[in-house]
Amino acid sequence: MTQEKVALITAGGSGMGAAAAKKLAQDGYQVAILSSSGKGEALAQELGGVGVTGSNQSTDDLQRLVDLAMQRWGRIDALVNSAGHGPRAPILDITDEDWHKGMEVYFLNAVRPARLVVPIMEKQGGGAIVNISTAWAFEPVDTFPTSAVFRAGLASFTKIFSDRYAATNIRMNNVLPGWIDSLPQTDARRETVPMARYGKAEEIAATVAFLLSEGAGYITGQNIRVDGGLSRSI
């Protein structure tokens, strides 16, 4: 009998997180979804899973999601860390408080749930984690300063994590989306993309699903750009 797989998705009420949850459910995963709006809990019910209305900045809320999944299915095979939106302002106008908020939204959003699920994955003999990051983590622009700074840090965290846990069959990778249709669309942004269009949230979801799959079993510690050719660095 094939063992059913279980995926946790944080900030999964809308946008790329919701698209990832739908794709994983379509692929046969049982899903547990966290979001602050309540949309994630509703989506989880639609998909036959479980949901929590809460914040990925709260260890207690994340623990509730983990506990629900374990009570329902007894295992966690995959974790998808999505995020909301952090502070934006001219670089020296960003306050200390807002820099800390950016760290919560774009960095600790991935660290906290990893702490909770990795011991479970170790006991199971493996698992996979995907963090939805940004194409500007390595080519920072002033449009998204706190995102670029802390997601560059997330790339370092992911590499160090992978060095530590790869031998235990626990993988972590980052997906780096460019301009995606869950964001407001403008001609100026579209014109910066070689493919001359916004990406689809479903295309990000498909990449997430691949990185969680057995077919990506030899991929860890990587940053996968999904940006229509926008990135220039090698």
PDB file of C-alpha atoms in Angstrom:
ATOM      1  CA  MET A   1       0.000   0.000   0.000  1.00  0.00           C
ATOM      2  CA  THR A   2       1.371   3.422  -0.956  1.00  0.00           C
ATOM      3  CA  GLN A   3       1.984   5.709   2.016  1.00  0.00           C
ATOM      4  CA  GLU A   4       0.033   8.957   1.647  1.00  0.00           C
ATOM      5  CA  LYS A   5       2.147  12.089   1.802  1.00  0.00           C
ATOM      6  CA  VAL A   6       1.403  15.143   3.902  1.00  0.00           C
ATOM      7  CA  ALA A   7       2.366  18.746   3.110  1.00  0.00           C
ATOM      8  CA  LEU A   8       2.234  21.834   5.326  1.00  0.00           C
ATOM      9  CA  ILE A   9       1.855  25.209   3.602  1.00  0.00           C
ATOM     10  CA  THR A  10       2.316  28.441   5.547  1.00  0.00           C
ATOM     11  CA  ALA A  11       0.867  31.767   4.343  1.00  0.00           C
ATOM     12  CA  GLY A  12      -1.212  29.591   2.039  1.00  0.00           C
ATOM     13  CA  GLY A  13      -4.457  31.554   1.877  1.00  0.00           C
ATOM     14  CA  SER A  14      -3.851  33.286  -1.443  1.00  0.00           C
ATOM     15  CA  GLY A  15      -1.327  33.876  -4.189  1.00  0.00           C
ATOM     16  CA  MET A  16       1.580  31.495  -4.649  1.00  0.00           C
ATOM     17  CA  GLY A  17       1.022  29.732  -1.331  1.00  0.00           C
ATOM     18  CA  ALA A  18      -2.566  28.866  -2.224  1.00  0.00           C
ATOM     19  CA  ALA A  19      -1.520  27.779  -5.709  1.00  0.00           C
ATOM     20  CA  ALA A  20       1.084  25.462  -4.177  1.00  0.00           C
ATOM     21  CA  ALA A  21      -1.508  23.957  -1.828  1.00  0.00           C
ATOM     22  CA  LYS A  22      -3.894  23.275  -4.724  1.00  0.00           C
ATOM     23  CA  LYS A  23      -1.145  21.716  -6.842  1.00  0.00           C
ATOM     24  CA  LEU A  24       0.044  19.465  -4.036  1.00  0.00           C
ATOM     25  CA  ALA A  25      -3.505  18.325  -3.286  1.00  0.00           C
ATOM     26  CA  GLN A  26      -3.925  17.578  -6.990  1.00  0.00           C
ATOM     27  CA  ASP A  27      -0.738  15.512  -6.838  1.00  0.00           C
ATOM     28  CA  GLY A  28      -2.137  13.416  -4.015  1.00  0.00           C
ATOM     29  CA  TYR A  29      -0.786  15.141  -0.908  1.00  0.00           C
ATOM     30  CA  GLN A  30      -2.887  15.669   2.170  1.00  0.00           C
ATOM     31  CA  VAL A  31      -2.553  19.371   2.978  1.00  0.00           C
ATOM     32  CA  ALA A  32      -2.471  21.448   6.147  1.00  0.00           C
ATOM     33  CA  ILE A  33      -2.599  25.199   5.549  1.00  0.00           C
ATOM     34  CA  LEU A  34      -1.843  28.200   7.754  1.00  0.00           C
ATOM     35  CA  SER A  35      -2.919  31.740   6.908  1.00  0.00           C
ATOM     36  CA  SER A  36      -3.775  34.856   8.868  1.00  0.00           C
ATOM     37  CA  SER A  37      -6.848  35.740   6.807  1.00  0.00           C
ATOM     38  CA  GLY A  38      -8.899  32.602   7.282  1.00  0.00           C
ATOM     39  CA  LYS A  39      -8.704  31.892   3.546  1.00  0.00           C
ATOM     40  CA  GLY A  40      -6.158  29.139   4.149  1.00  0.00           C
ATOM     41  CA  GLU A  41      -8.414  27.340   6.574  1.00  0.00           C
ATOM     42  CA  ALA A  42     -11.290  27.543   4.074  1.00  0.00           C
ATOM     43  CA  LEU A  43      -9.066  26.315   1.240  1.00  0.00           C
ATOM     44  CA  ALA A  44      -7.864  23.405   3.352  1.00  0.00           C
ATOM     45  CA  GLN A  45     -11.459  22.339   3.929  1.00  0.00           C
ATOM     46  CA  GLU A  46     -12.146  22.498   0.180  1.00  0.00           C
ATOM     47  CA  LEU A  47      -9.117  20.300  -0.441  1.00  0.00           C
ATOM     48  CA  GLY A  48     -10.032  17.781   2.249  1.00  0.00           C
ATOM     49  CA  GLY A  49      -7.271  18.885   4.579  1.00  0.00           C
ATOM     50  CA  VAL A  50      -6.906  20.844   7.807  1.00  0.00           C
ATOM     51  CA  GLY A  51      -6.247  24.520   8.386  1.00  0.00           C
ATOM     52  CA  VAL A  52      -5.309  27.027  11.046  1.00  0.00           C
ATOM     53  CA  THR A  53      -6.064  30.722  11.038  1.00  0.00           C
ATOM     54  CA  GLY A  54      -2.940  32.228  12.507  1.00  0.00           C
ATOM     55  CA  SER A  55       0.448  33.752  11.797  1.00  0.00           C
ATOM     56  CA  ASN A  56       3.731  32.242  10.650  1.00  0.00           C
ATOM     57  CA  GLN A  57       5.294  34.742  13.053  1.00  0.00           C
ATOM     58  CA  SER A  58       3.777  32.790  15.955  1.00  0.00           C
ATOM     59  CA  THR A  59       5.409  29.564  17.080  1.00  0.00           C
ATOM     60  CA  ASP A  60       2.186  28.647  18.874  1.00  0.00           C
ATOM     61  CA  ASP A  61       0.130  28.956  15.661  1.00  0.00           C
ATOM     62  CA  LEU A  62       2.683  26.956  13.715  1.00  0.00           C
ATOM     63  CA  GLN A  63       2.701  24.292  16.413  1.00  0.00           C
ATOM     64  CA  ARG A  64      -1.093  24.051  16.157  1.00  0.00           C
ATOM     65  CA  LEU A  65      -0.751  23.367  12.428  1.00  0.00           C
ATOM     66  CA  VAL A  66       1.893  20.701  13.018  1.00  0.00           C
ATOM     67  CA  ASP A  67      -0.185  19.094  15.773  1.00  0.00           C
ATOM     68  CA  LEU A  68      -3.309  19.007  13.582  1.00  0.00           C
ATOM     69  CA  ALA A  69      -1.410  17.331  10.764  1.00  0.00           C
ATOM     70  CA  MET A  70       0.147  14.777  13.079  1.00  0.00           C
ATOM     71  CA  GLN A  71      -3.170  14.002  14.762  1.00  0.00           C
ATOM     72  CA  ARG A  72      -4.863  13.549  11.393  1.00  0.00           C
ATOM     73  CA  TRP A  73      -2.172  11.751   9.392  1.00  0.00           C
ATOM     74  CA  GLY A  74       0.727  10.939  11.711  1.00  0.00           C
ATOM     75  CA  ARG A  75       3.459  12.271   9.458  1.00  0.00           C
ATOM     76  CA  ILE A  76       4.798  15.361   7.625  1.00  0.00           C
ATOM     77  CA  ASP A  77       6.633  14.852   4.350  1.00  0.00           C
ATOM     78  CA  ALA A  78       6.782  18.360   2.938  1.00  0.00           C
ATOM     79  CA  LEU A  79       6.831  21.964   4.121  1.00  0.00           C
ATOM     80  CA  VAL A  80       6.221  24.973   1.889  1.00  0.00           C
ATOM     81  CA  ASN A  81       7.064  28.341   3.423  1.00  0.00           C
ATOM     82  CA  SER A  82       5.342  31.237   1.710  1.00  0.00           C
ATOM     83  CA  ALA A  83       5.271  34.800   3.054  1.00  0.00           C
ATOM     84  CA  GLY A  84       3.276  37.982   3.190  1.00  0.00           C
ATOM     85  CA  HIS A  85       4.604  41.450   2.440  1.00  0.00           C
ATOM     86  CA  GLY A  86       7.179  43.280   4.535  1.00  0.00           C
ATOM     87  CA  PRO A  87       7.975  46.974   4.978  1.00  0.00           C
ATOM     88  CA  ARG A  88       9.111  49.101   2.039  1.00  0.00           C
ATOM     89  CA  ALA A  89      10.715  52.551   2.105  1.00  0.00           C
ATOM     90  CA  PRO A  90      13.878  54.335   0.924  1.00  0.00           C
ATOM     91  CA  ILE A  91      16.767  52.356   2.364  1.00  0.00           C
ATOM     92  CA  LEU A  92      17.783  54.751   5.160  1.00  0.00           C
ATOM     93  CA  ASP A  93      14.195  55.606   6.033  1.00  0.00           C
ATOM     94  CA  ILE A  94      13.478  52.050   7.151  1.00  0.00           C
ATOM     95  CA  THR A  95      13.269  52.061  10.928  1.00  0.00           C
ATOM     96  CA  ASP A  96      14.827  49.491  13.231  1.00  0.00           C
ATOM     97  CA  GLU A  97      11.314  48.262  13.974  1.00  0.00           C
ATOM     98  CA  ASP A  98      10.596  47.735  10.280  1.00  0.00           C
ATOM     99  CA  TRP A  99      13.896  45.926   9.697  1.00  0.00           C
ATOM    100  CA  HIS A 100      12.930  43.560  12.502  1.00  0.00           C
ATOM    101  CA  LYS A 101       9.490  43.159  10.925  1.00  0.00           C
ATOM    102  CA  GLY A 102      11.140  42.335   7.598  1.00  0.00           C
ATOM    103  CA  MET A 103      13.209  39.643   9.289  1.00  0.00           C
ATOM    104  CA  GLU A 104      10.020  38.148  10.734  1.00  0.00           C
ATOM    105  CA  VAL A 105       8.218  38.148   7.372  1.00  0.00           C
ATOM    106  CA  TYR A 106      11.008  37.038   5.044  1.00  0.00           C
ATOM    107  CA  PHE A 107      13.456  35.006   7.127  1.00  0.00           C
ATOM    108  CA  LEU A 108      12.076  33.682  10.403  1.00  0.00           C
ATOM    109  CA  ASN A 109       8.915  32.653   8.526  1.00  0.00           C
ATOM    110  CA  ALA A 110      11.020  29.758   7.193  1.00  0.00           C
ATOM    111  CA  VAL A 111      13.210  29.126  10.236  1.00  0.00           C
ATOM    112  CA  ARG A 112      10.416  28.658  12.778  1.00  0.00           C
ATOM    113  CA  PRO A 113       8.420  25.946  10.954  1.00  0.00           C
ATOM    114  CA  ALA A 114      11.633  24.143   9.985  1.00  0.00           C
ATOM    115  CA  ARG A 115      12.489  23.800  13.673  1.00  0.00           C
ATOM    116  CA  LEU A 116       9.130  22.132  14.259  1.00  0.00           C
ATOM    117  CA  VAL A 117       8.993  19.724  11.328  1.00  0.00           C
ATOM    118  CA  VAL A 118      12.606  18.590  10.988  1.00  0.00           C
ATOM    119  CA  PRO A 119      12.564  16.348  14.103  1.00  0.00           C
ATOM    120  CA  ILE A 120       9.465  14.654  12.655  1.00  0.00           C
ATOM    121  CA  MET A 121      11.136  14.233   9.274  1.00  0.00           C
ATOM    122  CA  GLU A 122      14.246  12.800  10.916  1.00  0.00           C
ATOM    123  CA  LYS A 123      12.187  10.096  12.630  1.00  0.00           C
ATOM    124  CA  GLN A 124      10.475   9.284   9.313  1.00  0.00           C
ATOM    125  CA  GLY A 125      13.753   9.027   7.426  1.00  0.00           C
ATOM    126  CA  GLY A 126      13.403  12.126   5.278  1.00  0.00           C
ATOM    127  CA  GLY A 127      11.387  15.035   3.975  1.00  0.00           C
ATOM    128  CA  ALA A 128      11.605  18.154   1.826  1.00  0.00           C
ATOM    129  CA  ILE A 129      11.222  21.879   2.447  1.00  0.00           C
ATOM    130  CA  VAL A 130      10.711  24.611  -0.146  1.00  0.00           C
ATOM    131  CA  ASN A 131      10.861  28.314   0.690  1.00  0.00           C
ATOM    132  CA  ILE A 132       9.202  30.763  -1.700  1.00  0.00           C
ATOM    133  CA  SER A 133      11.771  33.550  -1.923  1.00  0.00           C
ATOM    134  CA  THR A 134      12.320  36.213  -4.611  1.00  0.00           C
ATOM    135  CA  ALA A 135      14.279  36.720  -7.824  1.00  0.00           C
ATOM    136  CA  TRP A 136      15.763  39.845  -6.226  1.00  0.00           C
ATOM    137  CA  ALA A 137      17.546  37.955  -3.440  1.00  0.00           C
ATOM    138  CA  PHE A 138      20.766  38.075  -5.493  1.00  0.00           C
ATOM    139  CA  GLU A 139      20.020  41.139  -7.623  1.00  0.00           C
ATOM    140  CA  PRO A 140      18.622  43.540  -5.036  1.00  0.00           C
ATOM    141  CA  VAL A 141      16.624  46.594  -6.040  1.00  0.00           C
ATOM    142  CA  ASP A 142      15.226  49.404  -3.937  1.00  0.00           C
ATOM    143  CA  THR A 143      11.653  48.357  -4.727  1.00  0.00           C
ATOM    144  CA  PHE A 144      11.715  45.548  -2.148  1.00  0.00           C
ATOM    145  CA  PRO A 145      14.561  46.339   0.271  1.00  0.00           C
ATOM    146  CA  THR A 146      13.630  44.243   3.303  1.00  0.00           C
ATOM    147  CA  SER A 147      12.688  41.307   1.087  1.00  0.00           C
ATOM    148  CA  ALA A 148      15.996  41.393  -0.806  1.00  0.00           C
ATOM    149  CA  VAL A 149      18.117  41.704   2.343  1.00  0.00           C
ATOM    150  CA  PHE A 150      16.519  38.957   4.402  1.00  0.00           C
ATOM    151  CA  ARG A 151      15.973  36.556   1.522  1.00  0.00           C
ATOM    152  CA  ALA A 152      19.672  36.794   0.722  1.00  0.00           C
ATOM    153  CA  GLY A 153      20.103  35.670   4.322  1.00  0.00           C
ATOM    154  CA  LEU A 154      17.581  32.893   3.698  1.00  0.00           C
ATOM    155  CA  ALA A 155      19.766  31.620   0.868  1.00  0.00           C
ATOM    156  CA  SER A 156      22.696  31.340   3.280  1.00  0.00           C
ATOM    157  CA  PHE A 157      20.512  29.641   5.873  1.00  0.00           C
ATOM    158  CA  THR A 158      19.306  27.157   3.248  1.00  0.00           C
ATOM    159  CA  LYS A 159      22.837  26.210   2.272  1.00  0.00           C
ATOM    160  CA  ILE A 160      23.959  25.748   5.877  1.00  0.00           C
ATOM    161  CA  PHE A 161      20.788  23.761   6.620  1.00  0.00           C
ATOM    162  CA  SER A 162      21.428  21.521   3.621  1.00  0.00           C
ATOM    163  CA  ASP A 163      25.027  20.903   4.645  1.00  0.00           C
ATOM    164  CA  ARG A 164      23.727  19.730   8.020  1.00  0.00           C
ATOM    165  CA  TYR A 165      20.676  17.690   7.001  1.00  0.00           C
ATOM    166  CA  ALA A 166      21.334  16.341   3.500  1.00  0.00           C
ATOM    167  CA  ALA A 167      22.760  13.099   4.890  1.00  0.00           C
ATOM    168  CA  THR A 168      19.507  12.524   6.793  1.00  0.00           C
ATOM    169  CA  ASN A 169      17.525  12.756   3.530  1.00  0.00           C
ATOM    170  CA  ILE A 170      15.970  16.102   4.458  1.00  0.00           C
ATOM    171  CA  ARG A 171      16.243  18.599   1.630  1.00  0.00           C
ATOM    172  CA  MET A 172      15.691  22.377   1.514  1.00  0.00           C
ATOM    173  CA  ASN A 173      15.543  24.570  -1.585  1.00  0.00           C
ATOM    174  CA  ASN A 174      14.359  28.065  -2.452  1.00  0.00           C
ATOM    175  CA  VAL A 175      12.154  29.083  -5.368  1.00  0.00           C
ATOM    176  CA  LEU A 176      12.900  32.594  -6.631  1.00  0.00           C
ATOM    177  CA  PRO A 177       9.854  34.031  -8.438  1.00  0.00           C
ATOM    178  CA  GLY A 178      10.027  37.137 -10.592  1.00  0.00           C
ATOM    179  CA  TRP A 179       6.966  39.182 -11.490  1.00  0.00           C
ATOM    180  CA  ILE A 180       4.025  36.849 -10.828  1.00  0.00           C
ATOM    181  CA  ASP A 181       0.349  37.440 -11.607  1.00  0.00           C
ATOM    182  CA  SER A 182      -0.568  37.476  -7.921  1.00  0.00           C
ATOM    183  CA  LEU A 183       1.056  40.949  -7.875  1.00  0.00           C
ATOM    184  CA  PRO A 184      -0.345  44.134  -9.455  1.00  0.00           C
ATOM    185  CA  GLN A 185       0.600  44.140 -13.147  1.00  0.00           C
ATOM    186  CA  THR A 186       2.192  47.111 -14.911  1.00  0.00           C
ATOM    187  CA  ASP A 187       3.616  47.531 -18.399  1.00  0.00           C
ATOM    188  CA  ALA A 188       6.877  48.899 -16.968  1.00  0.00           C
ATOM    189  CA  ARG A 189       7.495  45.734 -14.976  1.00  0.00           C
ATOM    190  CA  ARG A 190       6.427  43.475 -17.853  1.00  0.00           C
ATOM    191  CA  GLU A 191       8.904  45.173 -20.176  1.00  0.00           C
ATOM    192  CA  THR A 192      11.827  44.160 -17.936  1.00  0.00           C
ATOM    193  CA  VAL A 193      11.067  40.464 -18.504  1.00  0.00           C
ATOM    194  CA  PRO A 194      12.600  38.739 -21.558  1.00  0.00           C
ATOM    195  CA  MET A 195       9.500  36.539 -21.867  1.00  0.00           C
ATOM    196  CA  ALA A 196       7.433  39.766 -21.956  1.00  0.00           C
ATOM    197  CA  ARG A 197       4.807  38.524 -19.518  1.00  0.00           C
ATOM    198  CA  TYR A 198       4.114  37.982 -15.846  1.00  0.00           C
ATOM    199  CA  GLY A 199       4.568  34.467 -14.557  1.00  0.00           C
ATOM    200  CA  LYS A 200       1.622  32.492 -13.271  1.00  0.00           C
ATOM    201  CA  ALA A 201       1.219  31.464  -9.654  1.00  0.00           C
ATOM    202  CA  GLU A 202       0.539  27.985 -11.016  1.00  0.00           C
ATOM    203  CA  GLU A 203       4.010  27.943 -12.599  1.00  0.00           C
ATOM    204  CA  ILE A 204       5.566  28.636  -9.215  1.00  0.00           C
ATOM    205  CA  ALA A 205       3.377  25.908  -7.713  1.00  0.00           C
ATOM    206  CA  ALA A 206       4.563  23.422 -10.329  1.00  0.00           C
ATOM    207  CA  THR A 207       8.188  24.223  -9.494  1.00  0.00           C
ATOM    208  CA  VAL A 208       7.493  23.814  -5.779  1.00  0.00           C
ATOM    209  CA  ALA A 209       5.830  20.462  -6.430  1.00  0.00           C
ATOM    210  CA  PHE A 210       8.789  19.273  -8.479  1.00  0.00           C
ATOM    211  CA  LEU A 211      11.290  20.241  -5.779  1.00  0.00           C
ATOM    212  CA  LEU A 212       9.262  18.266  -3.242  1.00  0.00           C
ATOM    213  CA  SER A 213       9.067  15.223  -5.499  1.00  0.00           C
ATOM    214  CA  GLU A 214      11.263  12.142  -5.695  1.00  0.00           C
ATOM    215  CA  GLY A 215      12.436  13.374  -9.087  1.00  0.00           C
ATOM    216  CA  ALA A 216      14.228  16.214  -7.281  1.00  0.00           C
ATOM    217  CA  GLY A 217      15.726  13.850  -4.731  1.00  0.00           C
ATOM    218  CA  TYR A 218      19.313  14.917  -5.518  1.00  0.00           C
ATOM    219  CA  ILE A 219      18.586  18.665  -5.335  1.00  0.00           C
ATOM    220  CA  THR A 220      19.222  20.479  -2.072  1.00  0.00           C
ATOM    221  CA  GLY A 221      20.608  23.830  -0.943  1.00  0.00           C
ATOM    222  CA  GLN A 222      19.688  25.467  -4.244  1.00  0.00           C
ATOM    223  CA  ASN A 223      17.981  28.655  -5.390  1.00  0.00           C
ATOM    224  CA  ILE A 224      15.810  28.013  -8.438  1.00  0.00           C
ATOM    225  CA  ARG A 225      14.934  31.122 -10.454  1.00  0.00           C
ATOM    226  CA  VAL A 226      11.471  31.162 -12.018  1.00  0.00           C
ATOM    227  CA  ASP A 227      11.406  34.648 -13.480  1.00  0.00           C
ATOM    228  CA  GLY A 228      11.002  34.548 -17.255  1.00  0.00           C
ATOM    229  CA  GLY A 229      14.708  35.207 -17.797  1.00  0.00           C
ATOM    230  CA  LEU A 230      14.783  38.362 -15.653  1.00  0.00           C
ATOM    231  CA  SER A 231      17.860  37.420 -13.608  1.00  0.00           C
ATOM    232  CA  ARG A 232      21.271  38.319 -14.963  1.00  0.00           C
ATOM    233  CA  SER A 233      23.603  36.650 -12.475  1.00  0.00           C
ATOM    234  CA  ILE A 234      25.009  33.197 -13.182  1.00  0.00           C
TER     235      ILE A 234
END
